[in-house]
mmCIF file of C-alpha atoms in Angstrom:
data_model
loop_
_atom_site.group_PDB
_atom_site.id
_atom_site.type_symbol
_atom_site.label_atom_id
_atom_site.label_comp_id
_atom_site.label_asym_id
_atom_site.label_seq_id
_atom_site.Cartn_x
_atom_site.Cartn_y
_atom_site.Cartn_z
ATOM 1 C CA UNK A 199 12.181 -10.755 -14.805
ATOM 2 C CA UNK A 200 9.792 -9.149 -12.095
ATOM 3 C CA UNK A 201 9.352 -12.678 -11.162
ATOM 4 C CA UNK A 202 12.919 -13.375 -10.403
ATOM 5 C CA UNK A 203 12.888 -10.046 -8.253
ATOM 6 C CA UNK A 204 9.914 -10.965 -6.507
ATOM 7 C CA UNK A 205 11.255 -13.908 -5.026
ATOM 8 C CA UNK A 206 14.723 -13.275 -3.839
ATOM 9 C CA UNK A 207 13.529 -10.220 -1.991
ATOM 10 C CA UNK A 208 10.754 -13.074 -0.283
ATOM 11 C CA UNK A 209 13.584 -16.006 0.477
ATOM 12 C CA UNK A 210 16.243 -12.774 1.370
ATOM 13 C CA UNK A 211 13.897 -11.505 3.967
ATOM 14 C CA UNK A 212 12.650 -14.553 5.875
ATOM 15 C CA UNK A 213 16.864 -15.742 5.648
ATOM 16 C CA UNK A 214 17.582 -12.833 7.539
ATOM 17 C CA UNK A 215 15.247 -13.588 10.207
ATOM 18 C CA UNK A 216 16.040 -17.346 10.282
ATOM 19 C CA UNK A 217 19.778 -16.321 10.266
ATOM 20 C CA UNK A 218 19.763 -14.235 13.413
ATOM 21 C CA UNK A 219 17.467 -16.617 15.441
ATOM 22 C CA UNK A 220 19.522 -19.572 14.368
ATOM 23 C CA UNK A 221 23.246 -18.105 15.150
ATOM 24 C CA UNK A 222 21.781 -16.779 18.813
ATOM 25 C CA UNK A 223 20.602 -20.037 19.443
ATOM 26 C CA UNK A 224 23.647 -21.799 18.410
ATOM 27 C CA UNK A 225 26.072 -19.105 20.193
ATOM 28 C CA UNK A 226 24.533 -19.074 23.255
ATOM 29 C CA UNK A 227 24.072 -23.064 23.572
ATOM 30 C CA UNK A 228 27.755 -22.743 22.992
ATOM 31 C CA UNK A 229 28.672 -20.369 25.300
ATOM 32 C CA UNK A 230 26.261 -21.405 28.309
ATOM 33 C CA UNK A 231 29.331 -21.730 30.680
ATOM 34 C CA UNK A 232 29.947 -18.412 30.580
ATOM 35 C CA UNK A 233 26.681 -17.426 32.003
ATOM 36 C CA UNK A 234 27.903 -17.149 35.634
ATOM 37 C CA UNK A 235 31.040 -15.266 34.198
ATOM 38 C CA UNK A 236 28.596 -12.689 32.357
ATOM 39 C CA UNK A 237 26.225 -12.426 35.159
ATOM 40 C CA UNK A 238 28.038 -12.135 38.428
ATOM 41 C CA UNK A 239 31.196 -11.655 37.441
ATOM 42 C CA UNK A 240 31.319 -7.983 35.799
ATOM 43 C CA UNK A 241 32.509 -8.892 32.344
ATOM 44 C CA UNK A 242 31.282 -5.807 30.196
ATOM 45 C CA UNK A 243 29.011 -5.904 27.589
ATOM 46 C CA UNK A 244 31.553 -4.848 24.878
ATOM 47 C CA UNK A 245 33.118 -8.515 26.008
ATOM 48 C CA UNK A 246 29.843 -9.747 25.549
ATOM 49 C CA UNK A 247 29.147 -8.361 22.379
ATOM 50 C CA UNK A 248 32.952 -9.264 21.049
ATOM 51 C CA UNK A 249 32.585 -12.612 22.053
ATOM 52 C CA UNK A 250 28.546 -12.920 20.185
ATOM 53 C CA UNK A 251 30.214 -11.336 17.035
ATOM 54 C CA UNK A 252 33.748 -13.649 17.017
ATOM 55 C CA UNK A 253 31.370 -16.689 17.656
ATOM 56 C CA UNK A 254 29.229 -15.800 14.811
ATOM 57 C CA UNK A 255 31.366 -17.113 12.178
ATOM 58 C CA UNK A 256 31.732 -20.995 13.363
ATOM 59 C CA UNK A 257 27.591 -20.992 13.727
ATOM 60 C CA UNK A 258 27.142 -19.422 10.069
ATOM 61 C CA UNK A 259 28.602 -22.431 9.032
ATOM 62 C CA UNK A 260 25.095 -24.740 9.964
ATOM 63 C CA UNK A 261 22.597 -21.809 10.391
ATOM 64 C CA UNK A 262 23.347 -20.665 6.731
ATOM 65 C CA UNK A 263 22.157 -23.920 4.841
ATOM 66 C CA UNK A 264 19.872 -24.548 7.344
ATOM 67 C CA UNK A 265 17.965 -20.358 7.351
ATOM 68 C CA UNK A 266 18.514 -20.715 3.463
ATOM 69 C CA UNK A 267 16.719 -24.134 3.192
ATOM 70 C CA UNK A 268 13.848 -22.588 5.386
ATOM 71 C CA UNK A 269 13.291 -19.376 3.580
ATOM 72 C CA UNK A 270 13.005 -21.454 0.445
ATOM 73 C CA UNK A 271 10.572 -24.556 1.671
ATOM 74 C CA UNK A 272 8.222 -21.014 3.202
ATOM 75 C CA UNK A 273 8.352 -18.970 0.209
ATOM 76 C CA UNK A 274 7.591 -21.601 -2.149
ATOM 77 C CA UNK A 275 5.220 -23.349 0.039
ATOM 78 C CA UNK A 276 3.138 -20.085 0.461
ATOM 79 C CA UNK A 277 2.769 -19.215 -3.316
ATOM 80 C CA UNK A 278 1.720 -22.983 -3.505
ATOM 81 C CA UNK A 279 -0.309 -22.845 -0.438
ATOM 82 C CA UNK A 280 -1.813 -19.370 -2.007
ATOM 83 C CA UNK A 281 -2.207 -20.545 -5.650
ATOM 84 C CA UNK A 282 0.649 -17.923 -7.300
ATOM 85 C CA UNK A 283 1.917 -21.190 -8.643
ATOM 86 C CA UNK A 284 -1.306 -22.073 -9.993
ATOM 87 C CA UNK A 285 -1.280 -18.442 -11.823
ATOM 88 C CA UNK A 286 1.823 -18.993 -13.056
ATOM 89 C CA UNK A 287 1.033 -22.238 -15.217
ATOM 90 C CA UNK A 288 -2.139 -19.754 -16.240
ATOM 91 C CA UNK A 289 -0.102 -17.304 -17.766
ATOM 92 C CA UNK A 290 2.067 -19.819 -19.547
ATOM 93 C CA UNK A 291 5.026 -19.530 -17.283
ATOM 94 C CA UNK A 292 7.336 -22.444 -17.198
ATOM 95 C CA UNK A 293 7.858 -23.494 -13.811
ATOM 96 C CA UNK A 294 11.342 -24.481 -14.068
ATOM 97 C CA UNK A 295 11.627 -20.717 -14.101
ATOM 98 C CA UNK A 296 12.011 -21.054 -10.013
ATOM 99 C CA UNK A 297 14.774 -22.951 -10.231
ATOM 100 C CA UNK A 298 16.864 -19.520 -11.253
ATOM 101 C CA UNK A 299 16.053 -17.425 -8.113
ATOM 102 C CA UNK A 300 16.486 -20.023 -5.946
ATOM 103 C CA UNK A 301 20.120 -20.904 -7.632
ATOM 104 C CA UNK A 302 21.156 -17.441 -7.843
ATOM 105 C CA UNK A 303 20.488 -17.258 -3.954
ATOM 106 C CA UNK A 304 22.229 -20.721 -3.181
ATOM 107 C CA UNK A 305 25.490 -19.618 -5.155
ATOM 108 C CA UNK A 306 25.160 -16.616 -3.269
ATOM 109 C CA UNK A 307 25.086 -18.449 0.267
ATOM 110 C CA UNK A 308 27.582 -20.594 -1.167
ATOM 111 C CA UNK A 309 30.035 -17.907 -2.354
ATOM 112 C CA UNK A 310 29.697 -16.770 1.644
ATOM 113 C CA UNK A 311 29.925 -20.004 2.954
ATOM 114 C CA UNK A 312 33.208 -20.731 1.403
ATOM 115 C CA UNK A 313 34.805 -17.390 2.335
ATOM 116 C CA UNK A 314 33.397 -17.852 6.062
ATOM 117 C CA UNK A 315 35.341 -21.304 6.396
ATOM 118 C CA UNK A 316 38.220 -20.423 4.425
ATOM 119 C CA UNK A 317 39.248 -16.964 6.301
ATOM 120 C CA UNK A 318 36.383 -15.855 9.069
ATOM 121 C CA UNK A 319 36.211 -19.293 11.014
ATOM 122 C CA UNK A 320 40.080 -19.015 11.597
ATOM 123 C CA UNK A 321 40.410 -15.403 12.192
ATOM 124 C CA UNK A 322 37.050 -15.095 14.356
ATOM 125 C CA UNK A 323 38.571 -18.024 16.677
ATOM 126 C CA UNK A 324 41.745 -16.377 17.248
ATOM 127 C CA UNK A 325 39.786 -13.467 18.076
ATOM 128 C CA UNK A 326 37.488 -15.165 20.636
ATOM 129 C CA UNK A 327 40.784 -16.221 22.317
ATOM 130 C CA UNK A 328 42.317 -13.091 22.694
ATOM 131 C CA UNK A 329 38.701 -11.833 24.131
ATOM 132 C CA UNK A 330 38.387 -15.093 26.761
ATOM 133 C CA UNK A 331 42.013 -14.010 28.503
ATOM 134 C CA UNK A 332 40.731 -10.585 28.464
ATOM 135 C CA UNK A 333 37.851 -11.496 30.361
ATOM 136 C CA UNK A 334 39.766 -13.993 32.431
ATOM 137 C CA UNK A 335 42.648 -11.501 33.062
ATOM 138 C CA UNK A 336 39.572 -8.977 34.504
ATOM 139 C CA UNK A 337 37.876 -11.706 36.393
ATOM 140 C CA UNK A 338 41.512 -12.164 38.450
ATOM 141 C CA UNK A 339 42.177 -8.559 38.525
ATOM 142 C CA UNK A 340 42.302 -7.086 41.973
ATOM 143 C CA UNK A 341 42.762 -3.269 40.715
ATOM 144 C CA UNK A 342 39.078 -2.253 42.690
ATOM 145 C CA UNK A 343 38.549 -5.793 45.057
ATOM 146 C CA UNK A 344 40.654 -5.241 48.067
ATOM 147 C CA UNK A 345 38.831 -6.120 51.434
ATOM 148 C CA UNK A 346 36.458 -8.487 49.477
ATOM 149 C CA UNK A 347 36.903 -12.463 49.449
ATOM 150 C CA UNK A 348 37.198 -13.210 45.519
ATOM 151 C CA UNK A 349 35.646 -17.079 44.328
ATOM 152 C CA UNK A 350 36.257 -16.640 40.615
ATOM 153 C CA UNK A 351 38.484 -19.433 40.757
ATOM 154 C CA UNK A 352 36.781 -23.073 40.974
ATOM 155 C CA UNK A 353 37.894 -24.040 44.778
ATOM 156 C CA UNK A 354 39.892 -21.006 45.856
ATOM 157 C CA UNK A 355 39.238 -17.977 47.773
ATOM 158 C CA UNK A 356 41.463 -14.917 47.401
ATOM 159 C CA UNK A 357 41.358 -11.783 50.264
ATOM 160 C CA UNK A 358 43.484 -9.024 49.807
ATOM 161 C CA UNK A 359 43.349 -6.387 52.811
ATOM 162 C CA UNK A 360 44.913 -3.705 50.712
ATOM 163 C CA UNK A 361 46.167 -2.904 47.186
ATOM 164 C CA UNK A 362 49.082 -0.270 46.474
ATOM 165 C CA UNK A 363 48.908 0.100 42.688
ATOM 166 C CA UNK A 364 51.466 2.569 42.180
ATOM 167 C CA UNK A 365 53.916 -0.700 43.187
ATOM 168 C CA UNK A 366 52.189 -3.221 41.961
ATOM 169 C CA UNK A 367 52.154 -4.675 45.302
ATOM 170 C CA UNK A 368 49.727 -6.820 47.466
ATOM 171 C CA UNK A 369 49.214 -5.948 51.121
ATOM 172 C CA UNK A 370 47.317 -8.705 53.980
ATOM 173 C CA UNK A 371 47.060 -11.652 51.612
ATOM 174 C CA UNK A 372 44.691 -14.915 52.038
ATOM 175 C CA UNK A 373 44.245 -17.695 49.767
ATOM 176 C CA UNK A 374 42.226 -20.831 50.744
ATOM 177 C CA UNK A 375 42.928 -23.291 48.116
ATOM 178 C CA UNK A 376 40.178 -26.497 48.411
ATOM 179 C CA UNK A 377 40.662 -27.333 45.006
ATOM 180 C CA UNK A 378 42.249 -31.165 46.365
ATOM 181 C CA UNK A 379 39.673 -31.809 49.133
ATOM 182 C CA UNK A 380 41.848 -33.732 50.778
ATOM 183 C CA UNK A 381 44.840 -31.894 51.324
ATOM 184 C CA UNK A 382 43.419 -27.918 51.847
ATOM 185 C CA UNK A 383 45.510 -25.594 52.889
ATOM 186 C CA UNK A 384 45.333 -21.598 53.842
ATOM 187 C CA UNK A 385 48.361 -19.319 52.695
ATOM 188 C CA UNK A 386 48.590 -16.340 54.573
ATOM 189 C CA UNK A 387 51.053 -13.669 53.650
ATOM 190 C CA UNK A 388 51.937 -9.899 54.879
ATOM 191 C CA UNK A 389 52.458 -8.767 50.999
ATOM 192 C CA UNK A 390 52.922 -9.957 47.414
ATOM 193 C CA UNK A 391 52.748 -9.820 43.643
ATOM 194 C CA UNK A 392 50.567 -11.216 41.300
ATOM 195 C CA UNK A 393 51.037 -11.925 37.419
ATOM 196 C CA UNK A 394 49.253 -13.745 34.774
ATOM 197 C CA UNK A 395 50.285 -15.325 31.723
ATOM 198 C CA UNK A 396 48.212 -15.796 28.887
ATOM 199 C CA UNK A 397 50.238 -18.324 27.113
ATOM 200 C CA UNK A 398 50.049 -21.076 29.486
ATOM 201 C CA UNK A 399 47.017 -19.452 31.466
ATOM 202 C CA UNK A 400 49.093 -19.457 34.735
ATOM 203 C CA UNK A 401 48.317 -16.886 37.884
ATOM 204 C CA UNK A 402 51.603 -16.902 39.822
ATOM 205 C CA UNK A 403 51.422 -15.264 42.675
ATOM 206 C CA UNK A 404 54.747 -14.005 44.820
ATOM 207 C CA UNK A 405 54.309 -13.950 48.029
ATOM 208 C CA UNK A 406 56.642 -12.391 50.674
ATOM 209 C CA UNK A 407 56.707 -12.999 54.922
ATOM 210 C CA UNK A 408 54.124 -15.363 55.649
ATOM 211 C CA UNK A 409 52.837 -18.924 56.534
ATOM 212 C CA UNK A 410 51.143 -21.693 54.990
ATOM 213 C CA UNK A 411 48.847 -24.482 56.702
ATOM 214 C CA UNK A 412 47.887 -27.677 55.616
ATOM 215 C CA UNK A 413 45.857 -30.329 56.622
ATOM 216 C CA UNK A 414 46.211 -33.681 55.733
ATOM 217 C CA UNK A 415 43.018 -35.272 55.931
ATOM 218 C CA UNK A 416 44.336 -39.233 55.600
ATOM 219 C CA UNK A 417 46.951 -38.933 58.036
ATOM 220 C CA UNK A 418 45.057 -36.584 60.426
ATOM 221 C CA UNK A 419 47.779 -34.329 60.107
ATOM 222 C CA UNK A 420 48.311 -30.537 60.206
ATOM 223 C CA UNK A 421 51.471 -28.969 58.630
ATOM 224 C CA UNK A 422 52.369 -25.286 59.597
ATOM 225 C CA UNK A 423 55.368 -23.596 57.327
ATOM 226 C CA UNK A 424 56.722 -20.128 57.669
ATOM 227 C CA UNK A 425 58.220 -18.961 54.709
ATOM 228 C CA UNK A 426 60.305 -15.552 53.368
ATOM 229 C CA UNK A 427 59.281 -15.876 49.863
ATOM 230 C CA UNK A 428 57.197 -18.451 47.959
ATOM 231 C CA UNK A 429 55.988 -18.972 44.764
ATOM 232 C CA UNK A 430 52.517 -19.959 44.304
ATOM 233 C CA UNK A 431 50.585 -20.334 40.892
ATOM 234 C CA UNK A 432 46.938 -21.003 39.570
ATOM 235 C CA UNK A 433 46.134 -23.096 36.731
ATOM 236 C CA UNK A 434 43.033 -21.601 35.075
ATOM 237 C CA UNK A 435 42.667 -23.767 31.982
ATOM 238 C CA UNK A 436 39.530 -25.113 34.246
ATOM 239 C CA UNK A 437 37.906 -21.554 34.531
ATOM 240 C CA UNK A 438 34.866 -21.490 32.469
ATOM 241 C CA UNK A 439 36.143 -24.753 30.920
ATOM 242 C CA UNK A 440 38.762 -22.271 28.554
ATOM 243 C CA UNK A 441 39.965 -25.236 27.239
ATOM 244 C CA UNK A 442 37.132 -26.546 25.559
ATOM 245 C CA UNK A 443 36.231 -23.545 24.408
ATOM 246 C CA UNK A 444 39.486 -21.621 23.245
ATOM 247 C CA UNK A 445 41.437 -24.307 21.871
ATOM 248 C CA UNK A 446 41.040 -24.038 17.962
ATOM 249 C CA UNK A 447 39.044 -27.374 16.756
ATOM 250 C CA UNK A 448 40.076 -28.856 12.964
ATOM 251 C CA UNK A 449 36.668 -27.743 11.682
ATOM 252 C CA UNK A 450 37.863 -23.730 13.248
ATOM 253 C CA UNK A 451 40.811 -23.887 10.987
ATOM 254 C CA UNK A 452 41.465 -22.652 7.635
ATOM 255 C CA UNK A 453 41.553 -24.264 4.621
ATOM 256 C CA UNK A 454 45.607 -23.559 4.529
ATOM 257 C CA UNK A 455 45.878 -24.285 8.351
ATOM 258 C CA UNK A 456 43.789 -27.457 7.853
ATOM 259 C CA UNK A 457 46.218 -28.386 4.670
ATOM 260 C CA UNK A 458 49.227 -28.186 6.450
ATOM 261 C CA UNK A 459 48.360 -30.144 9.520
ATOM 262 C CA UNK A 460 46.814 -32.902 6.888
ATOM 263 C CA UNK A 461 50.580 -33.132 5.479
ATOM 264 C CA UNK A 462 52.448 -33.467 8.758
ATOM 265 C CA UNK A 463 49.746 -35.971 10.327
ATOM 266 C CA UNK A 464 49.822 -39.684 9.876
ATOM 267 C CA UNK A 465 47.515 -42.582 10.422
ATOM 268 C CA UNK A 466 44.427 -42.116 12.278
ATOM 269 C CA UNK A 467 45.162 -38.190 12.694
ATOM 270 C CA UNK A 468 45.096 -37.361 9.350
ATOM 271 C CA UNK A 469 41.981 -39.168 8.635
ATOM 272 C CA UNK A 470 40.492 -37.825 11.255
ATOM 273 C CA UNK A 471 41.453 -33.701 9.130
ATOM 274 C CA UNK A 472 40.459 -35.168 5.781
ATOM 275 C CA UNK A 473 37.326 -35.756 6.868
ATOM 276 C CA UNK A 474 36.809 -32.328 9.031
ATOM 277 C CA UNK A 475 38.086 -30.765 5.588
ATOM 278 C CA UNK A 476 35.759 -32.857 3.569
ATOM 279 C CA UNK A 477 32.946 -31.766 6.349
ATOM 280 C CA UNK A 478 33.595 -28.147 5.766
ATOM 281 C CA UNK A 479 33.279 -28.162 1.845
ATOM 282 C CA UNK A 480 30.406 -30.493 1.901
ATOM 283 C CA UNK A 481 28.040 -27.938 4.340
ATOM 284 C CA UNK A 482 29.548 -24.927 2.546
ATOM 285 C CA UNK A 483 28.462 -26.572 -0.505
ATOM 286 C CA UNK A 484 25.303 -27.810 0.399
ATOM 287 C CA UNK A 485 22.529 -25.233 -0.495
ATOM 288 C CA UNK A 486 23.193 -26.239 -4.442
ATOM 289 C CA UNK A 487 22.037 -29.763 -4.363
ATOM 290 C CA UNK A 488 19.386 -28.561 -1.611
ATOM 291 C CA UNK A 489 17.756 -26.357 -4.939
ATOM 292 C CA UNK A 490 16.886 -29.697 -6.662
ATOM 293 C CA UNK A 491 15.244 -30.619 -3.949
ATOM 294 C CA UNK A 492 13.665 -27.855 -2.132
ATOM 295 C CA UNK A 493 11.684 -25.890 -5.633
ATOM 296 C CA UNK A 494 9.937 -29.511 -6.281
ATOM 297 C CA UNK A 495 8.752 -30.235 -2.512
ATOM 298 C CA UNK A 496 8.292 -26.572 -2.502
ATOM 299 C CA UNK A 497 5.948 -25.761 -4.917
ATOM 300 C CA UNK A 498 3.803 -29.174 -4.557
ATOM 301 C CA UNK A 499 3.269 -28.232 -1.149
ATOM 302 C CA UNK A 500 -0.885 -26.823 -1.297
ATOM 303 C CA UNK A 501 -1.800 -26.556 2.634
ATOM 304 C CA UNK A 502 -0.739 -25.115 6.055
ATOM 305 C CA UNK A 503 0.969 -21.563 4.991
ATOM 306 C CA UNK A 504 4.163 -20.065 6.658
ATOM 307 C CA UNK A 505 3.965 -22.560 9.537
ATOM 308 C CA UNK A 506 4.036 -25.786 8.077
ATOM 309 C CA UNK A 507 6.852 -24.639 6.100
ATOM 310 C CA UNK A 508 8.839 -23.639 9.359
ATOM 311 C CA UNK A 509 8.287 -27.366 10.468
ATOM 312 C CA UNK A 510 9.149 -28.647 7.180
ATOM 313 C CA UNK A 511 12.235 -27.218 6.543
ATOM 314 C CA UNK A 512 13.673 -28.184 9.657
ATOM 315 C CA UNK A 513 12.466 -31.911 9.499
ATOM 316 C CA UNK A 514 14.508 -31.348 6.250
ATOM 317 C CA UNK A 515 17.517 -29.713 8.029
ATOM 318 C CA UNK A 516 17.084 -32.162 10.901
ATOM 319 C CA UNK A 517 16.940 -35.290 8.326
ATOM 320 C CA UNK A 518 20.279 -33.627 6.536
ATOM 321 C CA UNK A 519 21.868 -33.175 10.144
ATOM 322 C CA UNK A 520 21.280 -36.720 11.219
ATOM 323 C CA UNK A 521 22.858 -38.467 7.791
ATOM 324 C CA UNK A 522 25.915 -35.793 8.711
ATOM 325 C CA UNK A 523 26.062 -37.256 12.180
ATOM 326 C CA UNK A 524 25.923 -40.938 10.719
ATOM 327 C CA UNK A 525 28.532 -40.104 8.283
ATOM 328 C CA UNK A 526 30.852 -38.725 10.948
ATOM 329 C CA UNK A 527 30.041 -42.090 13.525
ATOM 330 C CA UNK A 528 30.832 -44.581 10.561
ATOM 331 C CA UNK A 529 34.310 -42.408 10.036
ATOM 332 C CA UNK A 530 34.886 -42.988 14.058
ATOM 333 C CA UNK A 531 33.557 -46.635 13.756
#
C-alpha cells in the first residue's frame, strides 16, 4: 500500500538525522580526552576520521533504538497532530494498519542491530586500537622535532638537539622526568635510540655517554650518576588515558568472544558476561516491543507537532535508559 510507503520513507528520513546527531554526540563525549591530542598535537584528520568511523559501531548500539523510537513518536505524532489519522478512520482504514510500517522498520533496525553487536562492535574496537598506537606512535615520533622541547608525555619533557635518521640515532638528548614529584630527575645524554612497543605500550629509550641527576626531595639529597649506556623506558598506558579507552570492554566483544570467556569464567565473573550478553540482545532487540508501544502513544498524541515529539521520545528513551541502569545496579547490588 501507498500508505505503507508513505510512512517508512517519513520514520527513514527523520532516523537518519536522529542517527547522525546521536552517534556524534555519543563519540565525541567518549572521546573528549583526546581533544588536546587532536588539537595541539598534530594527529591528522584521516586519524580523526578513522577513529569517528571505528567508534561508530559501539554508539549504534543506543543511538539506533533510541533515533528509531524518535522518528516513530514524530511521524506518528504529526499525522495525529495534523489529523491524517483522523482521515484515515474516514476512509475506512483500519488503524492497526500502522502497526506494519512501523514493524517492518523495527525488524529492519533489529536485523542491523544484531549484526552490529555480533561482528562490527568487535572488529571496529580492534580497529580503534590499532588507530590509538598509531596516533600515539606519531605523538612520540621525533622524525621532524629536533631542537624543540616535546610535553606529549604527562610529566616529562623530551629535547633532542639533533636527529640523524639515516641511523636511527639520537644526538644532544634531555629528558626531565617529574612524573614522581618527589624524586625528579634530568637525564642528559650525548646520543641514543628510541623504540616503542605497541604490545605493552613501552618507549624505551637507549641512551649512550651521559649523566643522570636526581633530587631527593625527603632527604634533601642530590644524586649525580655518569653512565656509558642506560636503559630508560616510558610507560604510556596513562597517555590520553589508552587504557580506558583501548582495552576491549565485555559489551565490545562478540557474541563468540563473549561465549567463550562466559565458559572459562567462574563465580562473580561470569555473572558479571551473562549479563553484558543478556544487555546486548536485550537493546538489539528492543525496537520490537517499542512498536506496541510507540503506534498507540503515537497516534493519540493531537497537539505540539515535530517538537513535542522530539521531547517525547526521549523522555521515552530516557525512561527506557534509567530501568536499564536499575537493572544493571540491582545485578552489582
Amino acid at each position: 500500500m501507498r500508505l505503507y510507503g508513505y510512512i517508512l520513507r517519513e520514520i527513514f528520513g527523520i532516523l537518519l538525522v536522529g542517527l547522525f546527531v546521536f552517534t556524534s554526540i555519543l563519540i565525541l563525549n567518549r572521546f573528549s580526552k583526546l581533544t588536546e591530542l587532536i588539537l595541539e598535537k598534530g594527529v591528522s584528520l584521516k586519524d580523526i576520521l578513522l577513529l569517528f568511523v571505528y567508534s561508530s559501531p559501539s554508539q549504534l548500539t543506543f543511538s539506533l533504538p533510541m533515533s528509531f523510537l524518535l522518528a516513530t513518536v514524530i511521524v506518528l505524532g504529526r499525522l495525529s497532530s495534523e489529523n491524517e489519522i483522523l482521515a484515515l478512520k474516514a476512509c475506512g482504514i483500519d488503524l492497526r494498519h500502522l502497526f506494519v510500517p512501523v514493524s517492518f522498520m523495527a525488524l529492519l533496525i533489529v536485523g542491523f542491530g544484531l549484526f552490529n553487536t555480533s561482528y562490527l562492535l568487535a572488529k571496529s574496537t580492534d580497529g580503534a586500537e590499532l588507530t590509538l598506537l598509531e596516533i600515539m606512535k606519531k605523538s612520540v615520533s621525533f622524525d621532524e622535532k629536533e631542537g624543540i622541547f616535546h610535553d606529549t608525555i604527562p610529566g616529562v619533557v623530551i629535547y633532542v638537539d639533533r636527529i640523524r635518521r639515516e641511523e636511527g640515532v639520537l644526538e644532544g638528548i634531555l629528558i626531565s622526568d617529574k612524573r614522581d614529584p618527589k624524586v625528579p630527575q634530568l637525564i642528559l645524554a650525548k646520543r641514543g635510540g628510541i623504540r616503542f612497543d605497541p604490545s605493552t605500550l613501552i618507549l624505551h629509550f637507549n641512551l649512550e655517554k651521559g649523566s643522570l641527576h636526581r633530587w631527593e626531595k625527603a632527604k634533601d639529597a642530590y644524586r649525580m650518576f655518569s653512565f656509558e649506556n642506560y636503559a630508560f623506558s616510558l610507560n604510556l598506558s596513562s597517555l590520553l588515558n589508552t587504557a580506558r579507552l583501548v582495552r576491549k570492554k565485555p559489551f565490545e566483544m562478540s557474541y563468540k568472544e563473549l561465549k567463550e570467556k562466559i565458559e572459562k569464567a567462574r563465580g562473580a565473573e561470569k555473572e558479571e558476561l551473562l549479563f553484558e550478553l543478556y544487555k546486548k540482545l536485550s537493546i538489539s532487540l528492543s525496537p520490537l516491543p517499542f512498536t506496541l508501544l510507540l503506534v498507540p502513544l503515537g497516534i493519540r498524541r493531537r497537539t505540539g507537532g515535530k517538537f513535542s515529539g522530539l521531547l517525547y521520545g526521549l523522555s521515552l528513551f530516557l525512561l527506557y535508559y534509567i530501568l536499564l541502569a536499575f537493572s544493571e545496579r540491582i545485578r552489582n547490588a
